XYZ file of N, CA, C and O in Angstrom:
648
model
N 0.846 -1.178 0.000
C 0.000 0.000 0.000
C 0.891 1.240 0.000
O 1.833 1.333 0.771
N 0.602 2.183 -0.870
C 1.390 3.387 -1.001
C 0.849 4.479 -0.092
O -0.332 4.565 0.174
N 1.729 5.346 0.343
C 1.354 6.540 1.084
C 2.243 7.661 0.577
O 3.358 7.420 0.117
N 1.763 8.875 0.668
C 2.529 9.991 0.145
C 2.237 11.242 0.943
O 1.305 11.283 1.736
N 3.017 12.254 0.704
C 2.754 13.578 1.256
C 2.021 14.343 0.160
O 2.607 14.662 -0.879
N 0.742 14.610 0.368
C -0.092 15.229 -0.670
C 0.461 16.573 -1.123
O 0.283 16.969 -2.266
N 1.160 17.279 -0.247
C 1.705 18.585 -0.631
C 2.677 18.472 -1.785
O 2.776 19.379 -2.604
N 3.394 17.359 -1.870
C 4.362 17.192 -2.950
C 3.683 16.968 -4.301
O 4.328 17.082 -5.332
N 2.398 16.665 -4.290
C 1.656 16.413 -5.527
C 0.739 17.567 -5.929
O 0.012 17.456 -6.900
N 0.750 18.661 -5.176
C -0.163 19.767 -5.447
C 0.318 20.556 -6.660
O 1.404 21.128 -6.646
N -0.493 20.595 -7.721
C -0.094 21.325 -8.931
C -0.338 22.827 -8.786
O -0.883 23.305 -7.791
N 0.025 23.558 -9.813
C -0.215 24.997 -9.885
C -1.655 25.191 -10.370
O -1.916 25.293 -11.567
N -2.592 25.211 -9.431
C -4.007 25.297 -9.796
C -4.369 26.575 -10.552
O -5.170 26.505 -11.495
N -3.820 27.749 -10.215
C -4.154 28.923 -11.035
C -3.754 28.753 -12.507
O -4.508 29.140 -13.404
N -2.605 28.136 -12.755
C -2.202 27.889 -14.146
C -3.145 26.885 -14.806
O -3.531 27.056 -15.966
N -3.535 25.850 -14.058
C -4.490 24.881 -14.599
C -5.832 25.538 -14.892
O -6.481 25.213 -15.897
N -6.263 26.461 -14.048
C -7.537 27.163 -14.274
C -7.486 27.962 -15.580
O -8.469 27.985 -16.329
N -6.361 28.587 -15.865
C -6.231 29.337 -17.120
C -6.275 28.385 -18.320
O -6.929 28.666 -19.332
N -5.588 27.249 -18.205
C -5.608 26.264 -19.290
C -7.021 25.725 -19.507
O -7.477 25.574 -20.646
N -7.702 25.436 -18.406
C -9.061 24.908 -18.492
C -10.003 25.913 -19.141
O -10.829 25.539 -19.986
N -9.879 27.179 -18.784
C -10.731 28.212 -19.393
C -10.534 28.246 -20.907
O -11.508 28.368 -21.662
N -9.300 28.100 -21.361
C -9.033 28.062 -22.803
C -9.637 26.816 -23.439
O -10.201 26.886 -24.533
N -9.530 25.692 -22.756
C -10.075 24.438 -23.273
C -11.590 24.502 -23.440
O -12.137 24.002 -24.428
N -12.271 25.141 -22.482
C -13.735 25.171 -22.496
C -14.323 26.356 -23.259
O -15.533 26.402 -23.486
N -13.487 27.301 -23.642
C -13.965 28.516 -24.322
C -14.768 28.156 -25.563
O -14.367 27.310 -26.364
N -15.927 28.784 -25.690
C -16.743 28.613 -26.881
C -17.711 27.439 -26.841
O -18.452 27.227 -27.797
N -17.707 26.685 -25.765
C -18.626 25.543 -25.644
C -19.418 25.692 -24.349
O -18.855 26.021 -23.317
N -20.745 25.482 -24.406
C -21.602 25.636 -23.225
C -22.260 24.320 -22.794
O -22.834 24.251 -21.716
N -22.187 23.286 -23.625
C -22.876 22.031 -23.339
C -22.277 21.336 -22.117
O -21.063 21.115 -22.044
N -23.140 20.937 -21.183
C -22.668 20.321 -19.953
C -21.936 19.013 -20.207
O -20.839 18.790 -19.681
N -22.511 18.107 -20.979
C -21.890 16.795 -21.192
C -20.512 16.957 -21.826
O -19.531 16.344 -21.391
N -20.428 17.784 -22.841
C -19.149 18.019 -23.517
C -18.124 18.577 -22.545
O -16.999 18.070 -22.442
N -18.495 19.641 -21.812
C -17.544 20.273 -20.908
C -17.200 19.395 -19.711
O -16.054 19.384 -19.251
N -18.163 18.632 -19.205
C -17.882 17.740 -18.083
C -16.934 16.618 -18.514
O -16.055 16.209 -17.746
N -17.098 16.136 -19.738
C -16.187 15.109 -20.256
C -14.776 15.677 -20.399
O -13.791 15.038 -19.992
N -14.679 16.864 -20.966
C -13.374 17.516 -21.099
C -12.746 17.785 -19.729
O -11.555 17.573 -19.520
N -13.564 18.261 -18.790
C -13.093 18.566 -17.437
C -12.532 17.301 -16.776
O -11.439 17.314 -16.195
N -13.265 16.208 -16.862
C -12.817 14.948 -16.257
C -11.493 14.498 -16.855
O -10.571 14.103 -16.125
N -11.374 14.556 -18.169
C -10.131 14.163 -18.834
C -8.990 15.098 -18.440
O -7.865 14.650 -18.189
N -9.277 16.389 -18.374
C -8.260 17.379 -18.007
C -7.712 17.102 -16.612
O -6.501 17.056 -16.404
N -8.595 16.888 -15.648
C -8.158 16.604 -14.279
C -7.396 15.279 -14.235
O -6.330 15.187 -13.616
N -7.921 14.270 -14.893
C -7.294 12.947 -14.891
C -5.878 12.995 -15.463
O -4.981 12.297 -14.987
N -5.673 13.827 -16.489
C -4.370 13.910 -17.142
C -3.402 14.864 -16.450
O -2.190 14.721 -16.622
N -3.898 15.828 -15.680
C -3.000 16.836 -15.116
C -2.667 16.631 -13.637
O -1.664 17.160 -13.175
N -3.471 15.885 -12.911
C -3.160 15.598 -11.517
C -2.490 14.227 -11.432
O -2.911 13.286 -12.104
N -1.483 14.141 -10.600
C -0.732 12.895 -10.448
C -1.458 11.923 -9.522
O -2.242 12.330 -8.665
N -1.148 10.649 -9.703
C -1.591 9.589 -8.792
C -3.113 9.459 -8.688
O -3.664 9.326 -7.598
N -3.805 9.473 -9.826
C -5.261 9.291 -9.842
C -5.608 7.971 -10.518
O -4.901 7.519 -11.412
N -6.730 7.390 -10.112
C -7.252 6.241 -10.848
C -8.715 6.451 -11.268
O -9.277 5.598 -11.929
N -9.304 7.617 -10.912
C -10.674 7.912 -11.340
C -10.940 9.403 -11.139
O -10.519 9.982 -10.135
N -11.629 10.008 -12.075
C -12.048 11.407 -11.947
C -13.315 11.587 -12.764
O -13.334 11.291 -13.960
N -14.390 12.032 -12.103
C -15.612 12.209 -12.865
C -16.778 12.717 -12.056
O -16.659 13.011 -10.871
N -17.894 12.788 -12.739
C -19.106 13.383 -12.194
C -20.165 12.348 -11.872
O -20.312 11.354 -12.589
N -20.896 12.625 -10.821
C -22.173 11.992 -10.533
C -23.195 13.118 -10.518
O -22.982 14.149 -9.873
N -24.299 12.938 -11.217
C -25.308 13.980 -11.379
C -26.496 13.732 -10.459
O -26.939 12.590 -10.300
N -27.008 14.794 -9.876
C -28.146 14.713 -8.958
C -29.433 14.542 -9.762
O -29.831 15.436 -10.511
N -30.072 13.367 -9.605
C -31.311 13.051 -10.308
C -32.222 12.279 -9.348
O -31.859 11.192 -8.889
N -33.386 12.841 -9.049
C -34.390 12.133 -8.242
C -33.844 11.560 -6.933
O -33.978 10.369 -6.659
N -33.214 12.392 -6.132
C -32.717 12.002 -4.791
C -31.633 10.931 -4.824
O -31.442 10.177 -3.879
N -30.946 10.835 -5.963
C -29.806 9.936 -6.061
C -28.772 10.554 -6.993
O -29.056 11.503 -7.715
N -27.576 10.008 -6.946
C -26.527 10.413 -7.872
C -26.450 9.380 -8.990
O -26.470 8.179 -8.737
N -26.383 9.878 -10.205
C -26.302 9.013 -11.381
C -24.973 9.284 -12.077
O -24.584 10.428 -12.265
N -24.295 8.223 -12.493
C -22.992 8.328 -13.129
C -23.044 9.257 -14.338
O -23.938 9.163 -15.177
N -22.074 10.168 -14.405
C -21.934 11.095 -15.519
C -20.582 10.906 -16.193
O -19.928 9.872 -16.016
N -20.129 11.909 -16.945
C -18.841 11.810 -17.638
C -17.695 11.564 -16.655
O -17.639 12.169 -15.586
N -16.775 10.663 -17.031
C -15.659 10.337 -16.149
C -14.496 9.757 -16.937
O -14.634 9.400 -18.104
N -13.362 9.618 -16.251
C -12.172 8.930 -16.740
C -11.780 7.904 -15.691
O -11.749 8.223 -14.501
N -11.481 6.678 -16.112
C -11.051 5.650 -15.178
C -11.795 4.351 -15.403
O -12.430 4.150 -16.442
N -11.715 3.471 -14.398
C -12.377 2.174 -14.452
C -13.900 2.349 -14.432
O -14.400 3.400 -14.043
N -14.612 1.294 -14.808
C -16.068 1.329 -14.710
C -16.440 1.669 -13.265
O -15.659 1.432 -12.336
N -17.640 2.228 -13.071
C -17.993 2.765 -11.759
C -19.420 2.401 -11.378
O -20.205 1.943 -12.207
N -19.737 2.668 -10.133
C -21.112 2.513 -9.645
C -22.005 3.444 -10.454
O -21.616 4.565 -10.759
N -23.196 2.984 -10.777
C -24.097 3.760 -11.623
C -25.013 4.662 -10.804
O -25.241 5.808 -11.165
N -25.536 4.165 -9.689
C -26.461 4.921 -8.847
C -25.941 4.945 -7.410
O -25.551 3.899 -6.889
N -25.974 6.128 -6.791
C -25.593 6.271 -5.384
C -26.675 7.096 -4.696
O -26.921 8.241 -5.085
N -27.330 6.542 -3.683
C -28.359 7.316 -2.967
C -27.739 8.494 -2.206
O -26.613 8.392 -1.712
N -28.469 9.598 -2.147
C -28.025 10.721 -1.321
C -27.782 10.200 0.093
O -28.568 9.419 0.623
N -26.671 10.617 0.697
C -26.360 10.232 2.062
C -25.532 8.971 2.196
O -25.066 8.661 3.278
N -25.309 8.212 1.097
C -24.523 6.979 1.170
C -23.148 7.169 0.562
O -23.006 7.799 -0.483
N -22.148 6.615 1.193
C -20.787 6.694 0.683
C -20.250 8.114 0.725
O -20.889 9.029 1.250
N -19.075 8.291 0.174
C -18.427 9.606 0.177
C -19.195 10.577 -0.723
O -19.467 11.720 -0.339
N -19.589 10.125 -1.906
C -20.321 11.003 -2.834
C -21.679 11.406 -2.264
O -22.056 12.581 -2.305
N -22.426 10.437 -1.752
C -23.732 10.728 -1.173
C -23.646 11.628 0.040
O -24.531 12.459 0.273
N -22.571 11.494 0.821
C -22.358 12.369 1.971
C -22.062 13.794 1.520
O -22.551 14.757 2.118
N -21.273 13.940 0.460
C -20.977 15.281 -0.069
C -22.256 15.993 -0.502
O -22.423 17.190 -0.283
N -23.188 15.238 -1.096
C -24.467 15.821 -1.512
C -25.308 16.181 -0.284
O -25.855 17.275 -0.194
N -25.410 15.248 0.655
C -26.263 15.457 1.831
C -25.792 16.639 2.671
O -26.611 17.386 3.206
N -24.474 16.811 2.760
C -23.925 17.902 3.588
C -23.629 19.151 2.775
O -23.406 20.211 3.348
N -23.582 18.981 1.446
C -23.163 20.046 0.527
C -21.794 20.597 0.922
O -21.510 21.777 0.789
N -20.927 19.692 1.369
C -19.561 20.041 1.752
C -18.581 19.079 1.098
O -18.885 17.889 0.920
N -17.404 19.609 0.776
C -16.339 18.773 0.233
C -15.971 17.697 1.242
O -15.857 17.965 2.436
N -15.798 16.495 0.738
C -15.360 15.367 1.562
C -13.938 15.005 1.147
O -13.704 14.589 0.016
N -12.986 15.216 2.044
C -11.592 14.883 1.810
C -11.276 13.665 2.671
O -11.293 13.758 3.901
N -11.050 12.532 2.029
C -10.921 11.259 2.736
C -9.514 10.698 2.514
O -9.211 10.206 1.422
N -8.653 10.753 3.540
C -7.289 10.260 3.385
C -7.192 8.742 3.228
O -6.279 8.233 2.583
N -8.147 8.005 3.825
C -8.162 6.543 3.763
C -9.614 6.096 3.628
O -10.378 6.141 4.591
N -9.991 5.659 2.439
C -11.390 5.307 2.189
C -11.867 4.153 3.059
O -13.050 4.053 3.377
N -10.954 3.273 3.450
C -11.352 2.148 4.291
C -11.771 2.585 5.689
O -12.460 1.852 6.391
N -11.390 3.796 6.084
C -11.773 4.327 7.394
C -13.058 5.158 7.320
O -13.543 5.617 8.353
N -13.614 5.339 6.109
C -14.827 6.140 5.948
C -16.046 5.233 6.128
O -16.226 4.283 5.352
N -16.896 5.522 7.119
C -18.077 4.668 7.345
C -18.994 4.636 6.115
O -19.361 5.679 5.579
N -19.306 3.441 5.659
C -20.218 3.299 4.533
C -19.598 3.550 3.171
O -20.315 3.715 2.180
N -18.266 3.577 3.085
C -17.612 3.800 1.796
C -18.108 2.774 0.776
O -18.252 1.589 1.078
N -18.402 3.235 -0.438
C -18.830 2.370 -1.530
C -17.613 2.134 -2.420
O -17.099 3.081 -3.024
N -17.159 0.906 -2.490
C -15.947 0.583 -3.242
C -16.299 0.198 -4.673
O -16.717 -0.916 -4.934
N -16.133 1.143 -5.596
C -16.320 0.834 -7.016
C -15.039 0.245 -7.601
O -15.093 -0.599 -8.481
N -13.896 0.714 -7.123
C -12.593 0.246 -7.596
C -11.782 -0.130 -6.362
O -11.459 0.730 -5.542
N -11.437 -1.392 -6.234
C -10.722 -1.859 -5.043
C -9.334 -1.247 -4.913
O -8.739 -1.289 -3.840
N -8.816 -0.637 -5.973
C -7.503 0.007 -5.907
C -7.550 1.376 -5.229
O -6.520 1.898 -4.815
N -8.729 1.969 -5.113
C -8.835 3.311 -4.521
C -8.505 3.275 -3.035
O -9.002 2.424 -2.300
N -7.682 4.228 -2.609
C -7.296 4.336 -1.204
C -7.635 5.697 -0.617
O -7.837 5.815 0.586
N -7.657 6.744 -1.441
C -7.993 8.093 -0.979
C -8.995 8.692 -1.958
O -9.045 8.295 -3.126
N -9.789 9.635 -1.467
C -10.857 10.203 -2.309
C -11.128 11.631 -1.885
O -11.013 11.986 -0.712
N -11.510 12.435 -2.856
C -12.014 13.770 -2.588
C -13.246 13.970 -3.456
O -13.232 13.631 -4.644
N -14.320 14.472 -2.843
C -15.578 14.680 -3.558
C -16.058 16.091 -3.262
O -16.161 16.490 -2.098
N -16.354 16.830 -4.324
C -16.807 18.211 -4.191
C -18.213 18.357 -4.753
O -18.459 17.944 -5.893
N -19.134 18.944 -3.987
C -20.449 19.250 -4.550
C -20.299 20.254 -5.693
O -19.436 21.132 -5.644
N -21.124 20.097 -6.705
C -21.128 21.020 -7.839
C -22.503 21.670 -7.863
O -23.511 20.996 -8.068
N -22.520 22.975 -7.630
C -23.792 23.700 -7.650
C -23.577 25.106 -8.165
O -22.487 25.666 -8.050
N -24.630 25.643 -8.762
C -24.603 27.003 -9.298
C -25.945 27.655 -9.022
O -26.994 27.025 -9.210
N -25.895 28.880 -8.546
C -27.115 29.640 -8.248
C -28.057 28.854 -7.340
O -29.277 28.847 -7.539
N -27.489 28.135 -6.361
C -28.290 27.385 -5.404
C -28.859 26.085 -5.919
O -29.585 25.402 -5.209
N -28.530 25.716 -7.167
C -29.037 24.475 -7.757
C -27.914 23.442 -7.768
O -26.834 23.675 -8.329
N -28.171 22.294 -7.152
C -27.197 21.213 -7.102
C -27.157 20.487 -8.436
O -28.179 19.979 -8.904
N -25.989 20.451 -9.059
C -25.804 19.713 -10.305
C -25.403 18.274 -10.014
O -25.704 17.380 -10.771
N -24.633 18.079 -8.945
C -24.125 16.762 -8.587
C -22.838 16.907 -7.817
O -22.672 17.845 -7.033
N -21.909 15.971 -8.046
C -20.607 16.020 -7.391
C -19.517 15.706 -8.406
O -19.755 15.048 -9.425
N -18.312 16.179 -8.098
C -17.122 15.786 -8.833
C -16.286 14.942 -7.884
O -15.954 15.367 -6.785
N -15.976 13.732 -8.308
C -15.325 12.718 -7.480
C -13.956 12.389 -8.067
O -13.837 12.175 -9.281
N -12.938 12.358 -7.205
C -11.590 12.009 -7.638
C -11.048 10.962 -6.678
O -11.089 11.140 -5.463
N -10.543 9.859 -7.233
C -9.988 8.764 -6.441
C -8.507 8.588 -6.750
O -8.057 8.873 -7.867
N -7.790 8.058 -5.741
C -6.370 7.774 -5.899
C -6.042 6.421 -5.274
O -6.617 6.058 -4.246
N -5.078 5.714 -5.860
C -4.619 4.470 -5.253
C -3.608 4.716 -4.123
O -3.063 3.776 -3.560
N -3.370 5.976 -3.794
C -2.368 6.371 -2.802
C -3.052 6.927 -1.560
O -3.857 7.864 -1.654
N -2.747 6.359 -0.402
C -3.272 6.903 0.860
C -2.840 8.351 1.025
O -1.737 8.728 0.595
N -3.686 9.161 1.649
C -3.358 10.563 1.956
C -3.025 11.390 0.718
O -2.271 12.352 0.810
N -3.563 11.029 -0.438
C -3.204 11.705 -1.685
C -3.656 13.164 -1.734
O -2.979 14.007 -2.295
N -4.814 13.469 -1.157
C -5.402 14.800 -1.332
C -5.216 15.654 -0.085
O -5.256 15.164 1.038
N -5.059 16.954 -0.327
C -4.836 17.913 0.749
C -5.896 19.007 0.678
O -6.621 19.124 -0.317
N -5.971 19.854 1.703
C -6.859 21.024 1.608
C -6.524 21.909 0.404
O -7.419 22.517 -0.187
N -5.252 21.950 0.005
C -4.887 22.729 -1.192
C -5.526 22.131 -2.439
O -5.933 22.866 -3.355
N -5.640 20.807 -2.497
C -6.338 20.169 -3.620
C -7.822 20.510 -3.585
O -8.434 20.753 -4.636
N -8.411 20.517 -2.403
C -9.831 20.882 -2.286
C -10.051 22.293 -2.823
O -10.971 22.530 -3.612
N -9.204 23.225 -2.419
C -9.328 24.610 -2.898
C -9.068 24.696 -4.400
O -9.779 25.394 -5.126
N -8.044 23.985 -4.869
C -7.704 24.030 -6.290
C -8.781 23.413 -7.167
O -9.131 23.965 -8.221
N -9.321 22.283 -6.740
C -10.400 21.665 -7.515
C -11.648 22.532 -7.506
O -12.359 22.616 -8.514
N -11.900 23.212 -6.389
C -13.032 24.144 -6.346
C -12.816 25.286 -7.336
O -13.749 25.725 -8.006
N -11.573 25.750 -7.456
C -11.236 26.788 -8.435
C -11.516 26.295 -9.854
O -12.098 27.017 -10.675
N -11.129 25.054 -10.137
C -11.368 24.496 -11.469
C -12.860 24.311 -11.730
O -13.340 24.582 -12.843
N -13.601 23.878 -10.718
C -15.057 23.735 -10.890
C -15.716 25.084 -11.154
O -16.677 25.161 -11.924
N -15.212 26.143 -10.543
C -15.761 27.484 -10.803
C -15.568 27.860 -12.274
O -16.445 28.473 -12.890
N -14.440 27.473 -12.849
C -14.205 27.715 -14.284
C -15.208 26.916 -15.107
O -15.822 27.446 -16.044
N -15.384 25.655 -14.763
C -16.364 24.828 -15.477
C -17.754 25.454 -15.425
O -18.417 25.591 -16.463
N -18.196 25.826 -14.254
C -19.544 26.389 -14.090
C -19.690 27.678 -14.895
O -20.723 27.901 -15.531
N -18.657 28.512 -14.885
C -18.721 29.777 -15.626
C -18.837 29.556 -17.138
O -19.384 30.406 -17.850
N -18.335 28.430 -17.633
C -18.324 28.150 -19.065
C -19.400 27.169 -19.521
O -19.415 26.754 -20.681
N -20.308 26.793 -18.602
C -21.209 25.668 -18.898
C -22.639 25.968 -18.508
O -22.891 26.525 -17.437
N -23.566 25.560 -19.347
C -24.982 25.614 -19.004
C -25.298 24.452 -18.066
O -24.650 23.401 -18.145
N -26.312 24.600 -17.204
C -26.662 23.509 -16.281
C -27.026 22.245 -17.048
O -27.520 22.296 -18.173
N -26.773 21.085 -16.416
C -27.168 19.830 -17.070
C -28.679 19.757 -17.223
O -29.424 20.244 -16.390
N -29.121 19.161 -18.325
C -30.553 18.927 -18.563
C -30.827 17.473 -18.240
O -30.441 16.595 -18.990
N -31.473 17.254 -17.117
C -31.700 15.865 -16.685
C -33.171 15.520 -16.721
O -34.021 16.283 -16.516
């Protein structure tokens, strides 16, 4: 089992935000931009094995655009890390997924996870979920940086039509 100091893996999020804004410029479609966003995060952050969206539909999260292994399709609000992020509307930074009560294991290689609620104008779109095979992979700086990137996505994207 791997462990790391998450600070050593923290990228230059302001530079990534500028790159992301250029990537998304001129496109407003949610599916297109969410797919690009997932690929961008997956390719630019180190030590990841999954990055993607779950969309809020009828009191559950439904799998959206992502990069990585196949994943759980439906997650009830309040269950697992993603469902907890929705229920609390707070970022969930989990250094060891095995220590998280009720963790839903879609990929047995995942050891750390960060999940951020995605909402605009008070409307919940869903969550952005990032997994790593490395314990302690994510830091508060990653939470802030990913929130910065999500703000770019929201500014360039129309709400999902579900």
